[in-house]
Amino acid sequence: MSKILVTGGLGYIGSHTVVALQEAGFKVVIIDNLSNASTKVLDGILAISGELPEFENFDLRNKLKTQEFFKKYDDLSGVIHFAASKAVGESVGNPLLYYENNVSTLIYVLQELNKKDNANFIFSSSCTVYGQADKMPITEEAPIKAAESPYGNTKQIGEAILKDTCKANQNFNTIALRYFNPIGAHKSAQIGELPIGVPQNLVPYITQTGAGVREQLSVFGDNYPTKDGTCVRDYIHVVDIAKAHVIALKRLLNKKYKENFEVFNLGTGTPSSVLEVIQSFERVSNKKLNYKIVDKRDGDVISAYADTNKANAVLGWKAKSTLDDAMESAWKWQQTL
Ligand code: UFG
């Protein structure tokens, strides 16, 4: 039975991917340093799948521990690498933390995998690599723009490191998945997003406001050149994203790839404005959301939504859930917290 390492496997997208892997028959070992996750997530995973993944609690910045891990687990078929810091604002204030957490640790993992006869690696990338793209929807061919934040830069650098590694070693196979805006939770409401402190992202802020944890949502700007003046994004159910990882992994394991470094957008292709997301919440929760329009947030792109043709055609993957489906699951999860 194939064993897969999931770094950051107790985090938001990681935990949903662990469940999707288990459902597909894979054994999973998780590395997580619990910096933005809790061991309670293991209970949620067990409740859904009936199976407890192996769990190693350490920080990938510890190079020695990382080396020891790969010596102990010498039978891994693939690695899905989520472990990283992801707060854009924090990265501006503390860039070195982001370069260490997101770039140094990637290098340590790759150094170990590069010693093997064959390595299969899936990288968590982001639509942030496109910045404000000139054309919508955004294809994988769109130019990589200068990063707006150290966080965004770590995703660009990560992709570049992987591309070079794959070029130098034809037995090193990578798929980089560029996520648009993941939202929602597992339908069981056993796992979901667990923001620490005040959420920076729209959907957890909305559901917390709906639940009375926050008083009011601030909508950042309403005079953008979009359908209703608010920013437009591509919100995709986290379970659809998780399933794409399993499909990408199988592509690597079955040697179906055309090149040993490939990139795919993971989005729905449907553009939604901030006000449409609020309306979706109001529909599924039957509640009015308390919100006000405030000034624009620094660094926000106006619009970003995916051209999903490559993932549809090459991976045979398509997001199934609608915005309302995802919002309903996010609201169900919020009510368990
Ligand atoms: N928004 C609000 N109020 C809030 C929070 C967000 O109006 O309290 C708006 C934002 O201005 C934006 C939209 O909701 O228009 C989505 O904002 P998020 O913070 O949820 O998501 P972003 O698209 O800004 O950021 C996401 C990821 C980042 C990644 C980026 C790439 O969170 O990690 O996409 O574009 F870098």
mmCIF file of C-alpha atoms and ligand atoms in Angstrom:
data_model
loop_
_atom_site.group_PDB
_atom_site.id
_atom_site.type_symbol
_atom_site.label_atom_id
_atom_site.label_comp_id
_atom_site.label_asym_id
_atom_site.label_seq_id
_atom_site.Cartn_x
_atom_site.Cartn_y
_atom_site.Cartn_z
ATOM 1 C CA MET A 1 0.000 0.000 0.000
ATOM 2 C CA SER A 2 1.391 3.378 -1.013
ATOM 3 C CA LYS A 3 2.346 5.693 1.808
ATOM 4 C CA ILE A 4 2.144 9.439 1.258
ATOM 5 C CA LEU A 5 3.751 12.173 3.353
ATOM 6 C CA VAL A 6 1.541 15.202 3.879
ATOM 7 C CA THR A 7 3.467 18.093 5.424
ATOM 8 C CA GLY A 8 1.188 20.570 7.155
ATOM 9 C CA GLY A 9 -1.394 17.790 7.146
ATOM 10 C CA LEU A 10 -3.260 19.157 10.165
ATOM 11 C CA GLY A 11 -3.845 22.514 8.501
ATOM 12 C CA TYR A 12 -6.888 23.629 6.548
ATOM 13 C CA ILE A 13 -6.243 22.275 3.048
ATOM 14 C CA GLY A 14 -3.868 19.596 4.368
ATOM 15 C CA SER A 15 -6.454 17.930 6.612
ATOM 16 C CA HIS A 16 -9.068 17.772 3.846
ATOM 17 C CA THR A 17 -6.441 16.273 1.535
ATOM 18 C CA VAL A 18 -5.509 13.640 4.136
ATOM 19 C CA VAL A 19 -9.154 12.523 4.192
ATOM 20 C CA ALA A 20 -9.311 12.456 0.380
ATOM 21 C CA LEU A 21 -6.127 10.358 0.284
ATOM 22 C CA GLN A 22 -7.497 7.901 2.829
ATOM 23 C CA GLU A 23 -10.742 7.628 0.839
ATOM 24 C CA ALA A 24 -8.639 6.764 -2.212
ATOM 25 C CA GLY A 25 -6.888 3.978 -0.293
ATOM 26 C CA PHE A 26 -3.574 5.663 0.554
ATOM 27 C CA LYS A 27 -1.819 5.421 3.905
ATOM 28 C CA VAL A 28 -0.797 8.821 5.235
ATOM 29 C CA VAL A 29 1.944 10.134 7.475
ATOM 30 C CA ILE A 30 1.631 13.752 8.556
ATOM 31 C CA ILE A 31 4.365 16.150 9.609
ATOM 32 C CA ASP A 32 3.025 19.242 11.359
ATOM 33 C CA ASN A 33 4.583 21.624 13.893
ATOM 34 C CA LEU A 34 1.148 22.713 15.182
ATOM 35 C CA SER A 35 2.045 26.371 14.586
ATOM 36 C CA ASN A 36 -1.335 26.938 12.957
ATOM 37 C CA ALA A 37 -3.149 23.684 13.716
ATOM 38 C CA SER A 38 -4.238 21.440 16.562
ATOM 39 C CA THR A 39 -4.004 17.715 17.286
ATOM 40 C CA LYS A 40 -7.829 17.825 17.585
ATOM 41 C CA VAL A 41 -7.813 17.739 13.786
ATOM 42 C CA LEU A 42 -6.625 14.122 14.079
ATOM 43 C CA ASP A 43 -9.884 13.317 15.909
ATOM 44 C CA GLY A 44 -11.836 14.887 13.060
ATOM 45 C CA ILE A 45 -9.929 12.893 10.463
ATOM 46 C CA LEU A 46 -10.499 9.688 12.441
ATOM 47 C CA ALA A 47 -14.218 10.460 12.795
ATOM 48 C CA ILE A 48 -14.584 10.842 9.025
ATOM 49 C CA SER A 49 -12.403 8.039 7.701
ATOM 50 C CA GLY A 50 -12.207 5.650 10.649
ATOM 51 C CA GLU A 51 -8.450 5.735 10.239
ATOM 52 C CA LEU A 52 -5.807 7.586 12.186
ATOM 53 C CA PRO A 53 -2.891 8.775 10.058
ATOM 54 C CA GLU A 54 0.613 8.525 11.471
ATOM 55 C CA PHE A 55 1.666 11.867 12.929
ATOM 56 C CA GLU A 56 5.152 13.295 13.492
ATOM 57 C CA ASN A 57 5.167 16.565 15.435
ATOM 58 C CA PHE A 58 8.206 18.578 14.444
ATOM 59 C CA ASP A 59 9.291 21.685 12.597
ATOM 60 C CA LEU A 60 10.780 21.236 9.130
ATOM 61 C CA ARG A 61 13.194 24.082 9.892
ATOM 62 C CA ASN A 62 14.965 21.457 11.989
ATOM 63 C CA LYS A 63 17.143 20.029 9.247
ATOM 64 C CA LEU A 64 18.481 17.157 11.354
ATOM 65 C CA LYS A 65 14.978 16.006 12.324
ATOM 66 C CA THR A 66 13.928 16.270 8.692
ATOM 67 C CA GLN A 67 16.845 14.068 7.637
ATOM 68 C CA GLU A 68 16.006 11.563 10.385
ATOM 69 C CA PHE A 69 12.385 11.477 9.278
ATOM 70 C CA PHE A 70 13.298 10.545 5.714
ATOM 71 C CA LYS A 71 15.652 7.829 6.978
ATOM 72 C CA LYS A 72 12.858 6.362 9.102
ATOM 73 C CA TYR A 73 10.236 6.615 6.338
ATOM 74 C CA ASP A 74 12.194 5.297 3.381
ATOM 75 C CA ASP A 75 9.130 3.803 1.685
ATOM 76 C CA LEU A 76 7.200 6.967 0.775
ATOM 77 C CA SER A 77 5.555 6.917 -2.662
ATOM 78 C CA GLY A 78 4.906 10.635 -2.741
ATOM 79 C CA VAL A 79 4.978 13.915 -0.822
ATOM 80 C CA ILE A 80 2.304 16.602 -0.704
ATOM 81 C CA HIS A 81 3.864 19.717 0.756
ATOM 82 C CA PHE A 82 1.464 22.130 2.471
ATOM 83 C CA ALA A 83 3.624 23.162 5.432
ATOM 84 C CA ALA A 84 4.092 26.930 5.103
ATOM 85 C CA SER A 85 3.057 30.239 6.593
ATOM 86 C CA LYS A 86 0.261 31.959 4.696
ATOM 87 C CA ALA A 87 -0.636 35.363 6.152
ATOM 88 C CA VAL A 88 0.119 37.995 3.526
ATOM 89 C CA GLY A 89 0.189 40.920 6.002
ATOM 90 C CA GLU A 90 2.400 39.095 8.505
ATOM 91 C CA SER A 91 4.856 38.296 5.723
ATOM 92 C CA VAL A 92 5.307 42.005 4.988
ATOM 93 C CA GLY A 93 6.287 42.652 8.630
ATOM 94 C CA ASN A 94 8.381 39.518 9.076
ATOM 95 C CA PRO A 95 9.806 38.501 5.696
ATOM 96 C CA LEU A 96 12.671 36.408 7.092
ATOM 97 C CA LEU A 97 10.217 34.173 8.935
ATOM 98 C CA TYR A 98 8.415 33.587 5.640
ATOM 99 C CA TYR A 99 11.580 32.872 3.670
ATOM 100 C CA GLU A 100 12.736 30.458 6.375
ATOM 101 C CA ASN A 101 9.360 28.710 6.825
ATOM 102 C CA ASN A 102 8.410 28.539 3.172
ATOM 103 C CA VAL A 103 11.712 28.382 1.278
ATOM 104 C CA SER A 104 14.345 26.864 3.617
ATOM 105 C CA THR A 105 12.044 24.035 4.651
ATOM 106 C CA LEU A 106 11.162 23.309 1.033
ATOM 107 C CA ILE A 107 14.865 22.998 0.240
ATOM 108 C CA TYR A 108 15.450 20.641 3.190
ATOM 109 C CA VAL A 109 12.649 18.351 2.052
ATOM 110 C CA LEU A 110 13.825 18.430 -1.576
ATOM 111 C CA GLN A 111 17.411 17.642 -0.579
ATOM 112 C CA GLU A 112 16.191 14.440 1.057
ATOM 113 C CA LEU A 113 13.878 13.462 -1.810
ATOM 114 C CA ASN A 114 16.563 14.201 -4.377
ATOM 115 C CA LYS A 115 18.670 11.376 -2.907
ATOM 116 C CA LYS A 116 16.032 8.842 -3.960
ATOM 117 C CA ASP A 117 15.791 6.958 -7.249
ATOM 118 C CA ASN A 118 12.433 8.507 -7.890
ATOM 119 C CA ALA A 119 10.491 11.318 -6.215
ATOM 120 C CA ASN A 120 6.885 12.440 -6.624
ATOM 121 C CA PHE A 121 6.094 15.852 -5.214
ATOM 122 C CA ILE A 122 3.035 18.080 -5.097
ATOM 123 C CA PHE A 123 3.513 21.736 -4.237
ATOM 124 C CA SER A 124 0.931 24.133 -2.775
ATOM 125 C CA SER A 125 1.162 27.166 -4.953
ATOM 126 C CA SER A 126 -1.210 30.070 -5.293
ATOM 127 C CA CYS A 127 -2.895 32.318 -7.815
ATOM 128 C CA THR A 128 -0.956 35.038 -6.020
ATOM 129 C CA VAL A 129 1.901 34.260 -8.470
ATOM 130 C CA TYR A 130 -0.126 36.017 -11.209
ATOM 131 C CA GLY A 131 -0.604 39.279 -9.264
ATOM 132 C CA GLN A 132 -3.160 41.425 -11.106
ATOM 133 C CA ALA A 133 -3.319 39.478 -14.343
ATOM 134 C CA ASP A 134 -4.015 41.423 -17.515
ATOM 135 C CA LYS A 135 -6.574 38.963 -18.878
ATOM 136 C CA MET A 136 -9.445 37.094 -17.258
ATOM 137 C CA PRO A 137 -9.902 34.206 -16.793
ATOM 138 C CA ILE A 138 -6.271 33.523 -15.876
ATOM 139 C CA THR A 139 -4.534 30.697 -17.723
ATOM 140 C CA GLU A 140 -1.369 28.951 -16.539
ATOM 141 C CA GLU A 141 0.424 30.788 -19.364
ATOM 142 C CA ALA A 142 -0.246 34.212 -17.803
ATOM 143 C CA PRO A 143 3.001 35.937 -16.871
ATOM 144 C CA ILE A 144 4.323 35.724 -13.324
ATOM 145 C CA LYS A 145 4.254 39.309 -12.054
ATOM 146 C CA ALA A 146 6.551 40.839 -9.432
ATOM 147 C CA ALA A 147 5.260 39.537 -6.099
ATOM 148 C CA GLU A 148 3.175 41.924 -3.964
ATOM 149 C CA SER A 149 4.372 40.407 -0.678
ATOM 150 C CA PRO A 150 7.120 38.193 0.740
ATOM 151 C CA TYR A 151 4.461 35.466 1.067
ATOM 152 C CA GLY A 152 3.678 35.705 -2.649
ATOM 153 C CA ASN A 153 7.377 35.743 -3.421
ATOM 154 C CA THR A 154 7.898 32.496 -1.484
ATOM 155 C CA LYS A 155 5.375 30.796 -3.783
ATOM 156 C CA GLN A 156 7.154 32.101 -6.893
ATOM 157 C CA ILE A 157 10.561 31.080 -5.510
ATOM 158 C CA GLY A 158 9.186 27.663 -4.508
ATOM 159 C CA GLU A 159 7.960 27.025 -8.054
ATOM 160 C CA ALA A 160 11.317 28.180 -9.484
ATOM 161 C CA ILE A 161 13.271 25.896 -7.122
ATOM 162 C CA LEU A 162 11.114 22.955 -8.149
ATOM 163 C CA LYS A 163 11.368 23.695 -11.848
ATOM 164 C CA ASP A 164 15.166 23.795 -11.630
ATOM 165 C CA THR A 165 15.289 20.657 -9.474
ATOM 166 C CA CYS A 166 13.135 18.748 -11.958
ATOM 167 C CA LYS A 167 15.267 19.955 -14.850
ATOM 168 C CA ALA A 168 18.437 18.734 -13.144
ATOM 169 C CA ASN A 169 16.920 15.405 -12.108
ATOM 170 C CA GLN A 170 14.606 13.672 -14.586
ATOM 171 C CA ASN A 171 13.511 11.267 -11.828
ATOM 172 C CA PHE A 172 12.126 14.137 -9.754
ATOM 173 C CA ASN A 173 8.492 14.690 -10.691
ATOM 174 C CA THR A 174 6.474 17.673 -9.535
ATOM 175 C CA ILE A 175 3.020 19.112 -9.950
ATOM 176 C CA ALA A 176 2.493 22.646 -8.628
ATOM 177 C CA LEU A 177 -1.145 23.447 -7.914
ATOM 178 C CA ARG A 178 -2.090 27.114 -7.977
ATOM 179 C CA TYR A 179 -5.077 27.527 -5.674
ATOM 180 C CA PHE A 180 -7.537 30.344 -6.118
ATOM 181 C CA ASN A 181 -9.596 31.074 -2.960
ATOM 182 C CA PRO A 182 -10.290 27.880 -0.973
ATOM 183 C CA ILE A 183 -13.368 28.066 1.273
ATOM 184 C CA GLY A 184 -15.790 25.713 3.018
ATOM 185 C CA ALA A 185 -15.351 22.605 5.113
ATOM 186 C CA HIS A 186 -15.886 18.852 5.005
ATOM 187 C CA LYS A 187 -19.621 18.064 4.801
ATOM 188 C CA SER A 188 -19.423 16.161 8.110
ATOM 189 C CA ALA A 189 -18.305 19.394 9.831
ATOM 190 C CA GLN A 190 -15.613 17.336 11.589
ATOM 191 C CA ILE A 191 -12.807 19.377 10.016
ATOM 192 C CA GLY A 192 -12.665 22.900 8.592
ATOM 193 C CA GLU A 193 -10.760 26.151 8.695
ATOM 194 C CA LEU A 194 -9.461 27.183 12.125
ATOM 195 C CA PRO A 195 -8.186 30.748 11.860
ATOM 196 C CA ILE A 196 -6.097 31.889 14.809
ATOM 197 C CA GLY A 197 -7.323 35.240 16.160
ATOM 198 C CA VAL A 198 -9.089 37.650 13.846
ATOM 199 C CA PRO A 199 -9.571 36.041 10.414
ATOM 200 C CA GLN A 200 -7.871 37.811 7.528
ATOM 201 C CA ASN A 201 -9.867 35.984 4.868
ATOM 202 C CA LEU A 202 -13.371 36.846 3.790
ATOM 203 C CA VAL A 203 -15.353 33.665 4.404
ATOM 204 C CA PRO A 204 -14.240 32.882 7.982
ATOM 205 C CA TYR A 205 -14.815 36.555 8.792
ATOM 206 C CA ILE A 206 -18.338 36.308 7.371
ATOM 207 C CA THR A 207 -19.229 33.099 9.230
ATOM 208 C CA GLN A 208 -17.813 34.448 12.509
ATOM 209 C CA THR A 209 -19.856 37.618 12.053
ATOM 210 C CA GLY A 210 -22.939 35.527 11.317
ATOM 211 C CA ALA A 211 -22.282 33.550 14.517
ATOM 212 C CA GLY A 212 -21.870 36.716 16.593
ATOM 213 C CA VAL A 213 -18.139 36.209 17.253
ATOM 214 C CA ARG A 214 -17.404 39.402 15.271
ATOM 215 C CA GLU A 215 -19.684 42.399 15.264
ATOM 216 C CA GLN A 216 -19.420 43.535 11.678
ATOM 217 C CA LEU A 217 -17.680 42.630 8.436
ATOM 218 C CA SER A 218 -15.729 45.406 6.742
ATOM 219 C CA VAL A 219 -15.993 45.221 2.953
ATOM 220 C CA PHE A 220 -12.763 46.615 1.565
ATOM 221 C CA GLY A 221 -13.808 49.039 -1.166
ATOM 222 C CA ASP A 222 -16.850 49.314 -3.418
ATOM 223 C CA ASN A 223 -15.617 51.426 -6.297
ATOM 224 C CA TYR A 224 -13.451 48.924 -8.122
ATOM 225 C CA PRO A 225 -14.118 48.497 -11.854
ATOM 226 C CA THR A 226 -16.116 45.265 -11.315
ATOM 227 C CA LYS A 227 -19.772 44.228 -11.673
ATOM 228 C CA ASP A 228 -20.817 45.774 -8.331
ATOM 229 C CA GLY A 229 -17.677 47.711 -7.350
ATOM 230 C CA THR A 230 -16.313 45.082 -4.933
ATOM 231 C CA CYS A 231 -13.316 42.822 -5.658
ATOM 232 C CA VAL A 232 -13.836 39.640 -7.618
ATOM 233 C CA ARG A 233 -12.352 36.234 -6.742
ATOM 234 C CA ASP A 234 -12.743 32.559 -7.569
ATOM 235 C CA TYR A 235 -13.968 30.806 -4.410
ATOM 236 C CA ILE A 236 -13.492 27.045 -4.539
ATOM 237 C CA HIS A 237 -14.655 24.360 -2.118
ATOM 238 C CA VAL A 238 -11.692 22.985 -0.153
ATOM 239 C CA VAL A 239 -12.901 19.413 -0.766
ATOM 240 C CA ASP A 240 -12.699 19.984 -4.535
ATOM 241 C CA ILE A 241 -9.130 21.210 -3.990
ATOM 242 C CA ALA A 242 -8.327 18.169 -1.834
ATOM 243 C CA LYS A 243 -9.599 15.791 -4.525
ATOM 244 C CA ALA A 244 -7.433 17.505 -7.141
ATOM 245 C CA HIS A 245 -4.376 16.595 -5.058
ATOM 246 C CA VAL A 246 -5.274 12.912 -5.184
ATOM 247 C CA ILE A 247 -5.751 13.079 -8.958
ATOM 248 C CA ALA A 248 -2.433 14.924 -9.400
ATOM 249 C CA LEU A 249 -0.677 12.387 -7.176
ATOM 250 C CA LYS A 250 -2.035 9.477 -9.228
ATOM 251 C CA ARG A 251 -0.814 11.213 -12.378
ATOM 252 C CA LEU A 252 2.692 11.201 -10.906
ATOM 253 C CA LEU A 253 2.512 7.663 -9.510
ATOM 254 C CA ASN A 254 1.161 6.267 -12.792
ATOM 255 C CA LYS A 255 3.747 8.233 -14.794
ATOM 256 C CA LYS A 256 1.028 9.909 -16.858
ATOM 257 C CA TYR A 257 2.719 13.326 -16.873
ATOM 258 C CA LYS A 258 4.029 14.880 -20.071
ATOM 259 C CA GLU A 259 6.827 16.811 -18.394
ATOM 260 C CA ASN A 260 8.323 16.198 -14.979
ATOM 261 C CA PHE A 261 7.335 19.705 -13.827
ATOM 262 C CA GLU A 262 3.718 20.706 -14.434
ATOM 263 C CA VAL A 263 1.501 23.520 -13.186
ATOM 264 C CA PHE A 264 -2.297 23.614 -12.862
ATOM 265 C CA ASN A 265 -4.824 26.216 -11.749
ATOM 266 C CA LEU A 266 -7.337 25.014 -9.176
ATOM 267 C CA GLY A 267 -10.411 27.199 -9.354
ATOM 268 C CA THR A 268 -14.045 27.017 -10.391
ATOM 269 C CA GLY A 269 -13.762 29.549 -13.199
ATOM 270 C CA THR A 270 -16.722 31.435 -11.732
ATOM 271 C CA PRO A 271 -16.052 35.035 -10.694
ATOM 272 C CA SER A 272 -17.783 36.182 -7.474
ATOM 273 C CA SER A 273 -17.739 39.636 -5.937
ATOM 274 C CA VAL A 274 -17.519 40.266 -2.189
ATOM 275 C CA LEU A 275 -21.190 41.303 -2.176
ATOM 276 C CA GLU A 276 -22.156 38.072 -3.969
ATOM 277 C CA VAL A 277 -20.313 36.073 -1.315
ATOM 278 C CA ILE A 278 -22.260 37.945 1.372
ATOM 279 C CA GLN A 279 -25.528 37.214 -0.480
ATOM 280 C CA SER A 280 -24.573 33.548 -0.661
ATOM 281 C CA PHE A 281 -24.048 33.496 3.106
ATOM 282 C CA GLU A 282 -27.411 35.184 3.657
ATOM 283 C CA ARG A 283 -29.147 32.610 1.419
ATOM 284 C CA VAL A 284 -27.704 29.518 3.074
ATOM 285 C CA SER A 285 -27.893 30.784 6.664
ATOM 286 C CA ASN A 286 -31.183 32.660 6.435
ATOM 287 C CA LYS A 287 -29.508 35.509 8.302
ATOM 288 C CA LYS A 288 -28.799 39.111 7.436
ATOM 289 C CA LEU A 289 -25.111 39.878 7.652
ATOM 290 C CA ASN A 290 -23.999 43.052 9.406
ATOM 291 C CA TYR A 291 -21.452 44.702 7.114
ATOM 292 C CA LYS A 292 -20.221 48.122 6.109
ATOM 293 C CA ILE A 293 -18.173 49.415 3.199
ATOM 294 C CA VAL A 294 -14.762 50.741 4.236
ATOM 295 C CA ASP A 295 -11.587 51.845 2.436
ATOM 296 C CA LYS A 296 -9.709 49.566 0.081
ATOM 297 C CA ARG A 297 -7.189 47.158 1.598
ATOM 298 C CA ASP A 298 -3.582 47.666 0.503
ATOM 299 C CA GLY A 299 -2.327 45.091 -1.970
ATOM 300 C CA ASP A 300 -5.725 43.676 -3.021
ATOM 301 C CA VAL A 301 -5.954 42.741 -6.683
ATOM 302 C CA ILE A 302 -9.188 43.866 -8.343
ATOM 303 C CA SER A 303 -10.086 40.594 -9.942
ATOM 304 C CA ALA A 304 -8.711 37.036 -10.130
ATOM 305 C CA TYR A 305 -10.504 33.977 -11.477
ATOM 306 C CA ALA A 306 -9.215 30.842 -13.106
ATOM 307 C CA ASP A 307 -9.252 29.448 -16.567
ATOM 308 C CA THR A 308 -9.760 25.822 -15.587
ATOM 309 C CA ASN A 309 -9.413 24.261 -19.045
ATOM 310 C CA LYS A 310 -5.966 22.779 -18.421
ATOM 311 C CA ALA A 311 -6.959 21.053 -15.169
ATOM 312 C CA ASN A 312 -10.238 19.884 -16.775
ATOM 313 C CA ALA A 313 -8.594 18.496 -19.913
ATOM 314 C CA VAL A 314 -5.293 17.168 -18.596
ATOM 315 C CA LEU A 315 -6.139 16.090 -15.038
ATOM 316 C CA GLY A 316 -9.766 15.269 -15.807
ATOM 317 C CA TRP A 317 -10.674 17.279 -12.729
ATOM 318 C CA LYS A 318 -13.432 19.840 -12.340
ATOM 319 C CA ALA A 319 -14.686 21.628 -9.240
ATOM 320 C CA LYS A 320 -18.131 20.230 -8.416
ATOM 321 C CA SER A 321 -19.377 22.503 -5.648
ATOM 322 C CA THR A 322 -21.056 25.864 -6.115
ATOM 323 C CA LEU A 323 -20.413 28.929 -3.995
ATOM 324 C CA ASP A 324 -23.608 28.183 -2.042
ATOM 325 C CA ASP A 325 -22.534 24.550 -1.410
ATOM 326 C CA ALA A 326 -19.187 25.724 -0.075
ATOM 327 C CA MET A 327 -20.745 28.497 1.992
ATOM 328 C CA GLU A 328 -23.286 26.099 3.485
ATOM 329 C CA SER A 329 -20.467 23.787 4.614
ATOM 330 C CA ALA A 330 -18.505 26.738 6.042
ATOM 331 C CA TRP A 331 -21.573 27.832 8.014
ATOM 332 C CA LYS A 332 -22.263 24.314 9.295
ATOM 333 C CA TRP A 333 -18.625 24.072 10.447
ATOM 334 C CA GLN A 334 -18.751 27.515 12.115
ATOM 335 C CA GLN A 335 -21.725 26.402 14.174
ATOM 336 C CA THR A 336 -19.684 23.544 15.691
ATOM 337 C CA LEU A 337 -16.981 25.918 16.978
HETATM 338 N N1 UFG B 1 -12.334 41.052 2.096
HETATM 339 C C1 UFG B 1 -13.160 41.973 2.700
HETATM 340 N N2 UFG B 1 -13.219 41.987 4.063
HETATM 341 C C2 UFG B 1 -12.511 41.138 4.845
HETATM 342 C C3 UFG B 1 -11.648 40.209 4.212
HETATM 343 C C4 UFG B 1 -11.587 40.198 2.831
HETATM 344 O O1 UFG B 1 -13.826 42.764 2.028
HETATM 345 O O2 UFG B 1 -12.597 41.216 6.073
HETATM 346 C C5 UFG B 1 -12.273 41.017 0.635
HETATM 347 C C6 UFG B 1 -10.884 41.308 0.091
HETATM 348 O O3 UFG B 1 -10.703 42.683 -0.091
HETATM 349 C C7 UFG B 1 -10.895 40.526 -1.217
HETATM 350 C C8 UFG B 1 -11.823 39.336 -0.913
HETATM 351 O O4 UFG B 1 -12.572 39.700 0.223
HETATM 352 O O5 UFG B 1 -11.499 41.289 -2.201
HETATM 353 C C9 UFG B 1 -11.059 38.065 -0.624
HETATM 354 O O6 UFG B 1 -10.110 38.320 0.388
HETATM 355 P P1 UFG B 1 -9.310 37.150 1.115
HETATM 356 O O7 UFG B 1 -8.399 37.791 2.104
HETATM 357 O O8 UFG B 1 -10.253 36.112 1.608
HETATM 358 O O9 UFG B 1 -8.495 36.481 -0.076
HETATM 359 P P2 UFG B 1 -7.404 37.130 -1.053
HETATM 360 O O10 UFG B 1 -7.903 36.874 -2.429
HETATM 361 O O11 UFG B 1 -7.055 38.500 -0.705
HETATM 362 O O12 UFG B 1 -6.134 36.260 -0.666
HETATM 363 C C10 UFG B 1 -6.067 34.935 -1.048
HETATM 364 C C11 UFG B 1 -5.237 34.128 -0.059
HETATM 365 C C12 UFG B 1 -3.796 34.553 -0.073
HETATM 366 C C13 UFG B 1 -3.279 34.601 -1.474
HETATM 367 C C14 UFG B 1 -4.179 35.424 -2.341
HETATM 368 C C15 UFG B 1 -3.762 35.367 -3.772
HETATM 369 O O13 UFG B 1 -5.720 34.301 1.255
HETATM 370 O O14 UFG B 1 -3.056 33.614 0.632
HETATM 371 O O15 UFG B 1 -5.505 34.909 -2.297
HETATM 372 O O16 UFG B 1 -4.421 36.297 -4.530
HETATM 373 F F1 UFG B 1 -2.053 35.158 -1.508
#
